[in-house]
Amino acid sequence: MPFLYEEVLLLAGYYECYTKTGYCFVHAIYVPVSVQMATQEKIYVPVFTAVDRDVFLRQIYPKRKPAVLRGVCLGPCVDKWTVEYLAQKGGGKEVKIHVSSVPQMNFLHKNFVYRTLSFDEFVKRTSEEKHTDFFLCEDESYYLRSLGEDVRKEPADLHKQFPELAEDFHIPNFFEPDLFFSSVFRISSRRLQLWTHYDVMDNLLAQVTGRKRVVLYSPRDALHLYLTGDKSEVLEIDSPDVNLYPEFVKAVRYECVLEPGDLLFIPALWFHNTLALQFGVGVNVFWRHLPADSYDKKDPYGNKDPVAASRALQALERALRCLDELPPEYGDFYGRRMIQRIRERTFCDCPSSPQVALE
């Protein structure tokens, strides 16, 4: 019996299916997620309505936890940004895009290629299920993340890269204008899933059109996420390899589905993984949570670790190299002392956080 893809995706407790022309067919016996990930707690991100600047700053922002803000005015973009309207406004402007033969993009192993298309052609292809014109295959997936004019120096700014569309989008006044860092325009194919990562600045994800599932993990669960830089190595978050990533099941999973017009507040350092349930358009607005001189001035993406954090990580690497100069049993002993010292300085003694095993 066929199911619509997003229906299967949202059925509580089930995962994984094989798709054909937009439908899911049962290829094998479904296994409940609760069986595969029996110990991973799930928390639904709270939804707030009638949120203004005062409510956001007093009731939501200080908690430093994700929150869905529903009913905030984003301007006429929610109604206007159809495929036809976007193509007409963007026209022949060339854009650099990600193209992948599979919908799950993996930045660690670069399973995608960069290509250039005119904006109107990109929007047309991204809204399609099958393509008559393509780079890799007829059901390839597309993703646009807007960039600054000088990609090595300038952050993305919707008003500069897409001024005609920026007129339709109203940035909520939830932070002071001088704290603004970037506004990133994003468009993705249906079913496109982006890798789990964190950003170092606060972020409002505005889901203008389409529906999107977002899964988040707390910074305090970092030890369970198998990090390489700012990205998690666990790609299949719905059906992880528990033999390869046994600690992942200990991470608490926060989840929400964004509807058109929703905002998602993602505090700095919170890991997030997005899955487009439909062709969708969104805007990420980033702003500085720390003093300006805390950030790397050469970072146009806003994802490099703060300067002090980078220094600390570099010092740790030097310290670990010093341990290599000792006999193994001494290196092990002083390594354990380092772990103990770090535990005393972090949240690792909190009940909701992982304990570092010393045995």
Tab-separated table of C-alpha atoms in Angstrom:
chain	number	residue	atom	x	y	z
A	1	MET	CA	0.000	0.000	0.000
A	2	PRO	CA	1.541	3.336	-0.991
A	3	PHE	CA	1.940	6.246	1.414
A	4	LEU	CA	2.813	9.845	0.735
A	5	TYR	CA	6.447	10.338	1.711
A	6	GLU	CA	5.787	13.005	4.307
A	7	GLU	CA	2.971	10.955	5.831
A	8	VAL	CA	5.316	8.053	6.429
A	9	LEU	CA	8.003	10.411	7.637
A	10	LEU	CA	5.716	11.889	10.264
A	11	LEU	CA	4.096	8.673	11.424
A	12	ALA	CA	5.190	8.418	15.036
A	13	GLY	CA	7.781	5.750	15.592
A	14	TYR	CA	8.591	4.710	12.018
A	15	TYR	CA	11.473	5.451	9.768
A	16	GLU	CA	13.022	4.567	6.468
A	17	CYS	CA	11.276	3.769	3.225
A	18	TYR	CA	12.058	3.437	-0.443
A	19	THR	CA	10.699	6.165	-2.683
A	20	LYS	CA	9.453	6.043	-6.244
A	21	THR	CA	7.869	9.013	-8.034
A	22	GLY	CA	7.093	10.777	-4.794
A	23	TYR	CA	5.553	7.806	-2.951
A	24	CYS	CA	6.845	5.416	-0.317
A	25	PHE	CA	6.343	1.690	-0.723
A	26	VAL	CA	6.915	-0.950	1.919
A	27	HIS	CA	10.126	-2.686	0.885
A	28	ALA	CA	10.705	-4.571	4.124
A	29	ILE	CA	9.202	-4.750	7.590
A	30	TYR	CA	9.210	-1.341	9.231
A	31	VAL	CA	11.125	-1.118	12.490
A	32	PRO	CA	9.910	1.399	15.075
A	33	VAL	CA	12.436	4.113	15.906
A	34	SER	CA	11.758	3.388	19.561
A	35	VAL	CA	13.265	-0.069	19.032
A	36	GLN	CA	16.390	1.226	17.315
A	37	MET	CA	16.849	4.174	19.676
A	38	ALA	CA	15.157	2.942	22.831
A	39	THR	CA	17.062	5.246	25.164
A	40	GLN	CA	17.054	8.465	23.124
A	41	GLU	CA	14.641	10.841	24.778
A	42	LYS	CA	12.565	13.070	22.497
A	43	ILE	CA	11.319	16.529	23.461
A	44	TYR	CA	9.061	18.578	21.212
A	45	VAL	CA	10.169	22.176	20.826
A	46	PRO	CA	7.578	24.462	22.469
A	47	VAL	CA	5.428	26.670	20.237
A	48	PHE	CA	4.752	30.273	21.264
A	49	THR	CA	2.111	32.519	19.748
A	50	ALA	CA	1.559	36.285	19.969
A	51	VAL	CA	5.277	36.859	20.473
A	52	ASP	CA	6.540	40.434	20.321
A	53	ARG	CA	9.960	41.852	21.173
A	54	ASP	CA	9.156	42.159	24.871
A	55	VAL	CA	7.858	38.587	25.192
A	56	PHE	CA	10.841	37.220	23.264
A	57	LEU	CA	13.447	39.080	25.341
A	58	ARG	CA	11.819	38.376	28.718
A	59	GLN	CA	10.344	34.896	28.390
A	60	ILE	CA	12.148	33.067	25.575
A	61	TYR	CA	15.626	34.435	24.919
A	62	PRO	CA	17.013	34.116	28.476
A	63	LYS	CA	16.242	30.370	28.593
A	64	ARG	CA	18.730	29.664	25.772
A	65	LYS	CA	16.575	26.878	24.375
A	66	PRO	CA	14.954	26.430	20.934
A	67	ALA	CA	11.469	27.834	20.488
A	68	VAL	CA	8.994	27.953	17.605
A	69	LEU	CA	7.430	31.401	17.215
A	70	ARG	CA	4.144	31.230	15.356
A	71	GLY	CA	2.206	34.210	14.048
A	72	VAL	CA	5.070	36.704	13.926
A	73	CYS	CA	4.692	39.004	10.922
A	74	LEU	CA	7.352	38.253	8.293
A	75	GLY	CA	5.859	40.539	5.670
A	76	PRO	CA	4.187	39.688	2.342
A	77	CYS	CA	6.825	37.040	1.503
A	78	VAL	CA	4.696	34.252	3.010
A	79	ASP	CA	2.013	34.813	0.379
A	80	LYS	CA	4.105	36.200	-2.461
A	81	TRP	CA	7.051	33.811	-2.708
A	82	THR	CA	5.604	31.304	-5.164
A	83	VAL	CA	7.818	29.535	-7.696
A	84	GLU	CA	6.647	31.861	-10.457
A	85	TYR	CA	7.140	35.020	-8.383
A	86	LEU	CA	10.637	34.000	-7.242
A	87	ALA	CA	11.694	33.122	-10.792
A	88	GLN	CA	10.384	36.423	-12.117
A	89	LYS	CA	12.053	38.528	-9.393
A	90	GLY	CA	15.371	36.646	-9.423
A	91	GLY	CA	15.489	36.386	-13.193
A	92	GLY	CA	18.772	35.462	-14.850
A	93	LYS	CA	20.970	36.266	-11.851
A	94	GLU	CA	23.563	33.475	-11.563
A	95	VAL	CA	23.734	31.541	-8.298
A	96	LYS	CA	26.163	28.915	-7.032
A	97	ILE	CA	24.293	25.873	-5.741
A	98	HIS	CA	24.809	22.430	-4.204
A	99	VAL	CA	23.713	19.478	-6.355
A	100	SER	CA	23.533	15.916	-5.047
A	101	SER	CA	22.359	12.600	-6.489
A	102	VAL	CA	20.876	11.748	-3.078
A	103	PRO	CA	18.671	13.944	-0.872
A	104	GLN	CA	20.866	13.593	2.227
A	105	MET	CA	23.777	16.006	1.801
A	106	ASN	CA	26.939	15.183	3.708
A	107	PHE	CA	29.464	17.971	4.145
A	108	LEU	CA	32.079	15.742	5.792
A	109	HIS	CA	32.355	13.462	2.758
A	110	LYS	CA	31.237	16.032	0.173
A	111	ASN	CA	28.664	13.897	-1.599
A	112	PHE	CA	27.575	16.893	-3.659
A	113	VAL	CA	29.016	19.136	-6.336
A	114	TYR	CA	28.863	22.891	-6.834
A	115	ARG	CA	27.237	24.138	-10.002
A	116	THR	CA	26.046	27.488	-11.352
A	117	LEU	CA	22.558	28.171	-12.702
A	118	SER	CA	20.439	31.194	-13.424
A	119	PHE	CA	18.170	31.848	-10.469
A	120	ASP	CA	14.949	31.313	-12.419
A	121	GLU	CA	16.164	27.954	-13.788
A	122	PHE	CA	17.343	26.916	-10.317
A	123	VAL	CA	13.958	27.676	-8.743
A	124	LYS	CA	12.152	25.755	-11.496
A	125	ARG	CA	14.336	22.668	-11.090
A	126	THR	CA	14.249	22.766	-7.287
A	127	SER	CA	10.450	22.738	-7.285
A	128	GLU	CA	10.342	19.655	-9.557
A	129	GLU	CA	10.380	15.984	-8.560
A	130	LYS	CA	11.975	14.827	-11.837
A	131	HIS	CA	14.169	16.877	-14.140
A	132	THR	CA	14.471	16.882	-17.911
A	133	ASP	CA	17.629	18.989	-17.580
A	134	PHE	CA	20.072	17.881	-14.894
A	135	PHE	CA	23.745	17.620	-13.896
A	136	LEU	CA	23.945	14.194	-12.214
A	137	CYS	CA	20.614	12.371	-12.485
A	138	GLU	CA	16.959	13.062	-13.159
A	139	ASP	CA	15.978	13.070	-9.470
A	140	GLU	CA	18.957	15.057	-8.174
A	141	SER	CA	18.490	17.417	-5.219
A	142	TYR	CA	19.310	21.127	-5.127
A	143	TYR	CA	20.235	23.520	-2.350
A	144	LEU	CA	21.010	27.238	-2.333
A	145	ARG	CA	22.750	28.975	0.542
A	146	SER	CA	23.248	32.627	-0.408
A	147	LEU	CA	26.729	34.124	-0.081
A	148	GLY	CA	28.165	37.606	0.258
A	149	GLU	CA	29.455	39.492	-2.769
A	150	ASP	CA	33.011	38.651	-1.676
A	151	VAL	CA	32.509	35.152	-0.292
A	152	ARG	CA	35.765	35.268	1.674
A	153	LYS	CA	35.054	38.536	3.434
A	154	GLU	CA	31.383	39.501	3.373
A	155	PRO	CA	28.523	37.732	5.174
A	156	ALA	CA	25.346	37.047	3.222
A	157	ASP	CA	22.791	39.848	3.250
A	158	LEU	CA	19.396	39.367	1.613
A	159	HIS	CA	19.152	43.106	0.949
A	160	LYS	CA	22.396	43.059	-1.034
A	161	GLN	CA	22.119	39.749	-2.916
A	162	PHE	CA	18.352	39.779	-3.571
A	163	PRO	CA	17.103	43.352	-3.023
A	164	GLU	CA	13.878	42.755	-4.973
A	165	LEU	CA	12.913	39.905	-2.650
A	166	ALA	CA	14.226	41.583	0.511
A	167	GLU	CA	11.441	44.144	0.206
A	168	ASP	CA	8.956	41.344	0.944
A	169	PHE	CA	10.726	40.009	4.055
A	170	HIS	CA	10.542	41.770	7.416
A	171	ILE	CA	13.224	40.884	9.964
A	172	PRO	CA	11.636	40.762	13.438
A	173	ASN	CA	13.065	43.434	15.738
A	174	PHE	CA	14.052	40.952	18.429
A	175	PHE	CA	17.635	42.227	18.685
A	176	GLU	CA	19.468	45.537	18.366
A	177	PRO	CA	20.330	46.481	14.752
A	178	ASP	CA	24.058	46.816	15.516
A	179	LEU	CA	24.148	43.130	16.552
A	180	PHE	CA	23.009	41.955	13.103
A	181	PHE	CA	25.496	39.671	11.348
A	182	SER	CA	23.850	38.113	8.293
A	183	SER	CA	20.607	37.154	6.562
A	184	VAL	CA	21.020	33.943	4.583
A	185	PHE	CA	18.578	33.079	1.804
A	186	ARG	CA	17.950	29.329	1.450
A	187	ILE	CA	15.997	27.266	-1.057
A	188	SER	CA	15.914	23.472	-1.086
A	189	SER	CA	14.348	20.553	-2.893
A	190	ARG	CA	11.736	18.401	-1.219
A	191	ARG	CA	13.318	15.682	0.972
A	192	LEU	CA	16.652	17.511	1.142
A	193	GLN	CA	18.369	16.843	4.466
A	194	LEU	CA	21.339	18.844	5.730
A	195	TRP	CA	24.020	17.572	8.084
A	196	THR	CA	23.938	18.168	11.850
A	197	HIS	CA	26.075	21.150	12.864
A	198	TYR	CA	26.205	24.122	15.203
A	199	ASP	CA	26.653	27.863	14.658
A	200	VAL	CA	28.360	30.253	17.053
A	201	MET	CA	25.755	33.020	16.758
A	202	ASP	CA	22.097	33.189	17.669
A	203	ASN	CA	19.784	32.450	14.794
A	204	LEU	CA	16.182	32.931	13.748
A	205	LEU	CA	15.203	30.473	11.031
A	206	ALA	CA	12.247	31.912	9.130
A	207	GLN	CA	10.388	29.199	7.213
A	208	VAL	CA	8.707	31.344	4.576
A	209	THR	CA	7.220	28.630	2.338
A	210	GLY	CA	7.028	24.857	2.585
A	211	ARG	CA	7.244	22.629	5.660
A	212	LYS	CA	10.473	21.576	7.328
A	213	ARG	CA	11.385	19.171	10.113
A	214	VAL	CA	14.159	20.340	12.418
A	215	VAL	CA	15.956	18.119	14.928
A	216	LEU	CA	18.164	19.807	17.521
A	217	TYR	CA	20.607	18.709	20.202
A	218	SER	CA	21.802	20.663	23.206
A	219	PRO	CA	25.432	21.828	23.457
A	220	ARG	CA	25.595	19.736	26.632
A	221	ASP	CA	25.169	16.619	24.502
A	222	ALA	CA	28.244	17.387	22.402
A	223	LEU	CA	30.100	14.341	23.767
A	224	HIS	CA	27.396	12.074	22.314
A	225	LEU	CA	27.451	13.511	18.783
A	226	TYR	CA	30.853	12.360	17.478
A	227	LEU	CA	32.060	15.740	16.309
A	228	THR	CA	34.466	16.605	13.551
A	229	GLY	CA	34.860	20.344	13.894
A	230	ASP	CA	31.385	21.883	14.022
A	231	LYS	CA	29.675	18.864	12.399
A	232	SER	CA	28.402	15.535	13.680
A	233	GLU	CA	29.622	12.333	12.041
A	234	VAL	CA	26.215	10.717	12.681
A	235	LEU	CA	24.442	11.170	9.358
A	236	GLU	CA	21.469	8.832	9.774
A	237	ILE	CA	19.972	10.488	12.822
A	238	ASP	CA	16.678	8.590	12.389
A	239	SER	CA	18.346	5.180	12.087
A	240	PRO	CA	21.897	5.491	13.450
A	241	ASP	CA	24.428	2.693	13.434
A	242	VAL	CA	24.406	1.959	17.158
A	243	ASN	CA	27.497	-0.209	16.852
A	244	LEU	CA	29.490	2.604	15.257
A	245	TYR	CA	27.954	5.405	17.364
A	246	PRO	CA	26.831	3.803	20.660
A	247	GLU	CA	26.860	7.099	22.598
A	248	PHE	CA	24.450	8.800	20.192
A	249	VAL	CA	21.414	7.188	21.806
A	250	LYS	CA	22.187	9.166	24.983
A	251	ALA	CA	21.639	12.520	23.270
A	252	VAL	CA	18.276	14.163	23.936
A	253	ARG	CA	16.473	14.866	20.661
A	254	TYR	CA	14.498	18.115	20.352
A	255	GLU	CA	12.173	18.152	17.358
A	256	CYS	CA	9.664	20.369	15.582
A	257	VAL	CA	7.950	20.749	12.211
A	258	LEU	CA	7.924	24.297	10.881
A	259	GLU	CA	4.894	25.487	8.946
A	260	PRO	CA	4.985	28.360	6.428
A	261	GLY	CA	5.420	31.618	8.335
A	262	ASP	CA	6.992	30.014	11.423
A	263	LEU	CA	10.166	31.228	13.094
A	264	LEU	CA	12.529	28.916	14.958
A	265	PHE	CA	14.870	30.437	17.515
A	266	ILE	CA	18.130	28.435	17.506
A	267	PRO	CA	20.494	29.628	20.253
A	268	ALA	CA	24.210	29.657	19.522
A	269	LEU	CA	25.937	26.254	19.875
A	270	TRP	CA	22.722	24.233	19.535
A	271	PHE	CA	23.162	21.475	16.946
A	272	HIS	CA	20.513	21.286	14.250
A	273	ASN	CA	19.590	19.022	11.350
A	274	THR	CA	16.954	20.044	8.794
A	275	LEU	CA	14.776	17.962	6.498
A	276	ALA	CA	12.596	19.653	3.864
A	277	LEU	CA	9.176	17.993	3.808
A	278	GLN	CA	8.256	20.143	0.811
A	279	PHE	CA	9.997	22.466	-1.632
A	280	GLY	CA	10.793	25.349	0.658
A	281	VAL	CA	12.204	28.831	0.962
A	282	GLY	CA	13.640	30.263	4.148
A	283	VAL	CA	15.820	32.993	5.589
A	284	ASN	CA	18.250	32.597	8.474
A	285	VAL	CA	18.943	35.761	10.439
A	286	PHE	CA	22.086	35.624	12.579
A	287	TRP	CA	23.122	38.099	15.236
A	288	ARG	CA	25.942	38.381	17.746
A	289	HIS	CA	25.274	37.026	21.212
A	290	LEU	CA	28.812	37.836	22.424
A	291	PRO	CA	30.807	41.086	22.164
A	292	ALA	CA	31.920	41.708	18.569
A	293	ASP	CA	35.621	41.184	19.332
A	294	SER	CA	34.858	37.646	20.570
A	295	TYR	CA	34.335	36.447	16.994
A	296	ASP	CA	36.831	35.729	14.228
A	297	LYS	CA	36.785	38.836	12.049
A	298	LYS	CA	37.688	36.757	8.981
A	299	ASP	CA	34.624	34.521	9.288
A	300	PRO	CA	31.891	35.506	6.786
A	301	TYR	CA	29.805	32.408	7.581
A	302	GLY	CA	29.516	32.859	11.321
A	303	ASN	CA	30.534	29.280	12.098
A	304	LYS	CA	34.127	29.608	13.277
A	305	ASP	CA	34.617	29.122	16.993
A	306	PRO	CA	35.020	32.287	19.086
A	307	VAL	CA	38.611	33.500	19.310
A	308	ALA	CA	39.078	32.468	22.953
A	309	ALA	CA	37.569	29.031	22.266
A	310	SER	CA	39.925	28.510	19.316
A	311	ARG	CA	42.895	29.394	21.499
A	312	ALA	CA	41.728	26.944	24.171
A	313	LEU	CA	41.300	24.108	21.648
A	314	GLN	CA	44.725	24.805	20.182
A	315	ALA	CA	46.250	24.784	23.677
A	316	LEU	CA	44.587	21.432	24.330
A	317	GLU	CA	46.151	19.976	21.191
A	318	ARG	CA	49.561	21.189	22.333
A	319	ALA	CA	48.987	19.665	25.777
A	320	LEU	CA	48.037	16.327	24.254
A	321	ARG	CA	51.217	16.348	22.174
A	322	CYS	CA	53.165	16.882	25.407
A	323	LEU	CA	51.602	13.711	26.820
A	324	ASP	CA	53.004	11.811	23.848
A	325	GLU	CA	56.476	12.482	25.241
A	326	LEU	CA	55.703	10.396	28.341
A	327	PRO	CA	55.629	6.617	28.746
A	328	PRO	CA	52.127	5.240	28.044
A	329	GLU	CA	51.142	4.709	31.678
A	330	TYR	CA	52.228	8.263	32.580
A	331	GLY	CA	50.438	9.717	29.566
A	332	ASP	CA	47.297	7.828	30.587
A	333	PHE	CA	47.528	9.024	34.193
A	334	TYR	CA	48.020	12.702	33.362
A	335	GLY	CA	45.418	12.515	30.629
A	336	ARG	CA	42.920	11.403	33.273
A	337	ARG	CA	43.940	14.332	35.444
A	338	MET	CA	43.273	16.657	32.501
A	339	ILE	CA	39.828	15.109	32.013
A	340	GLN	CA	39.051	15.587	35.684
A	341	ARG	CA	40.090	19.241	35.509
A	342	ILE	CA	37.940	19.843	32.439
A	343	ARG	CA	34.966	18.200	34.135
A	344	GLU	CA	35.353	20.587	37.053
A	345	ARG	CA	35.156	23.559	34.684
A	346	THR	CA	32.219	22.426	32.523
A	347	PHE	CA	28.655	21.188	32.914
A	348	CYS	CA	29.665	17.524	32.887
A	349	ASP	CA	28.565	17.092	36.485
A	350	CYS	CA	24.943	17.968	35.600
A	351	PRO	CA	22.494	15.013	35.684
A	352	SER	CA	21.390	15.690	32.083
A	353	SER	CA	24.944	15.689	30.779
A	354	PRO	CA	27.252	12.808	29.965
A	355	GLN	CA	29.784	11.613	32.483
A	356	VAL	CA	33.273	10.901	31.207
A	357	ALA	CA	34.160	7.325	31.994
A	358	LEU	CA	37.612	6.967	33.487
A	359	GLU	CA	37.664	3.189	33.580
